[in-house]
Amino acid sequence: MAGSGAFIAPMALASVAADKQPESCIGCHSCEKVCPQTIHIPEELKKFATKMGR
Ligand code: SF4
């Protein structure tokens, strides 16, 4: 992650409840079934969590 996101994302995550953190995704794929952008959300959350050092 580069730019201001590298600074802001960790601060934003600090305000999110522990059970709502990106690594809390259980990979059920329910969100993908309704996502109009067909984003592979569990995979993206996993990548994001890794970038955040989780
Ligand atoms: S796959 Fe989607 S709906 Fe299921 S836990 Fe992860 S983010 Fe939530």
XYZ file of N, CA, C and O in Angstrom, residues 3 7 11 13 15 17 21 23-24 27 29-31 34-36 38 40 49 51:
80
model
N 1.113 5.734 -0.606
C 0.394 6.990 -0.490
C -0.294 7.141 0.850
O 0.073 6.508 1.830
N -1.057 5.282 5.473
C -1.135 5.974 6.757
C -2.536 5.874 7.350
O -2.708 5.627 8.544
N -4.994 3.384 10.851
C -5.734 4.183 11.828
C -7.223 3.866 11.757
O -7.903 3.773 12.775
N -8.588 1.055 10.777
C -8.801 -0.286 11.332
C -8.779 -0.283 12.849
O -9.453 -1.090 13.487
N -10.175 1.647 14.742
C -11.481 2.024 15.280
C -12.555 0.967 15.009
O -13.706 1.140 15.383
N -14.228 -2.774 15.481
C -14.293 -3.840 16.488
C -13.503 -5.067 16.046
O -13.387 -5.346 14.848
N -12.822 -6.995 11.929
C -11.564 -6.764 11.224
C -11.518 -7.606 9.937
O -12.214 -8.623 9.835
N -9.542 -9.734 8.804
C -9.163 -11.143 8.977
C -10.278 -11.957 9.631
O -10.162 -13.173 9.766
N -11.396 -11.301 10.006
C -12.530 -12.018 10.591
C -13.416 -12.687 9.549
O -14.304 -13.463 9.895
N -14.966 -16.492 4.872
C -14.947 -17.017 3.516
C -16.224 -17.714 3.099
O -16.181 -18.661 2.313
N -18.588 -16.493 1.277
C -18.904 -16.040 -0.086
C -20.327 -15.507 -0.249
O -20.778 -15.310 -1.371
N -21.045 -15.300 0.848
C -22.406 -14.741 0.763
C -22.399 -13.375 0.105
O -23.295 -13.045 -0.676
N -21.415 -12.563 0.434
C -21.349 -11.202 -0.109
C -21.123 -11.227 -1.624
O -21.659 -10.387 -2.352
N -24.206 -11.315 -3.932
C -25.029 -10.117 -4.116
C -24.228 -8.910 -4.588
O -24.800 -7.849 -4.812
N -22.944 -9.051 -4.741
C -22.109 -7.921 -5.147
C -22.312 -7.613 -6.634
O -22.014 -8.449 -7.493
N -22.830 -6.411 -6.965
C -23.061 -6.078 -8.371
C -21.770 -5.871 -9.161
O -21.793 -5.873 -10.389
N -19.188 -7.933 -8.819
C -18.563 -9.261 -8.832
C -17.139 -9.236 -8.279
O -16.235 -9.878 -8.811
N -14.351 -10.251 -5.749
C -14.038 -11.446 -4.963
C -13.651 -10.982 -3.555
O -12.475 -10.922 -3.193
N -5.765 -7.767 4.599
C -5.292 -8.126 5.935
C -3.794 -8.395 5.918
O -3.068 -7.972 6.825
N -1.620 -7.115 3.825
C -0.946 -5.823 3.677
C -0.903 -5.058 4.990
O 0.012 -4.275 5.225
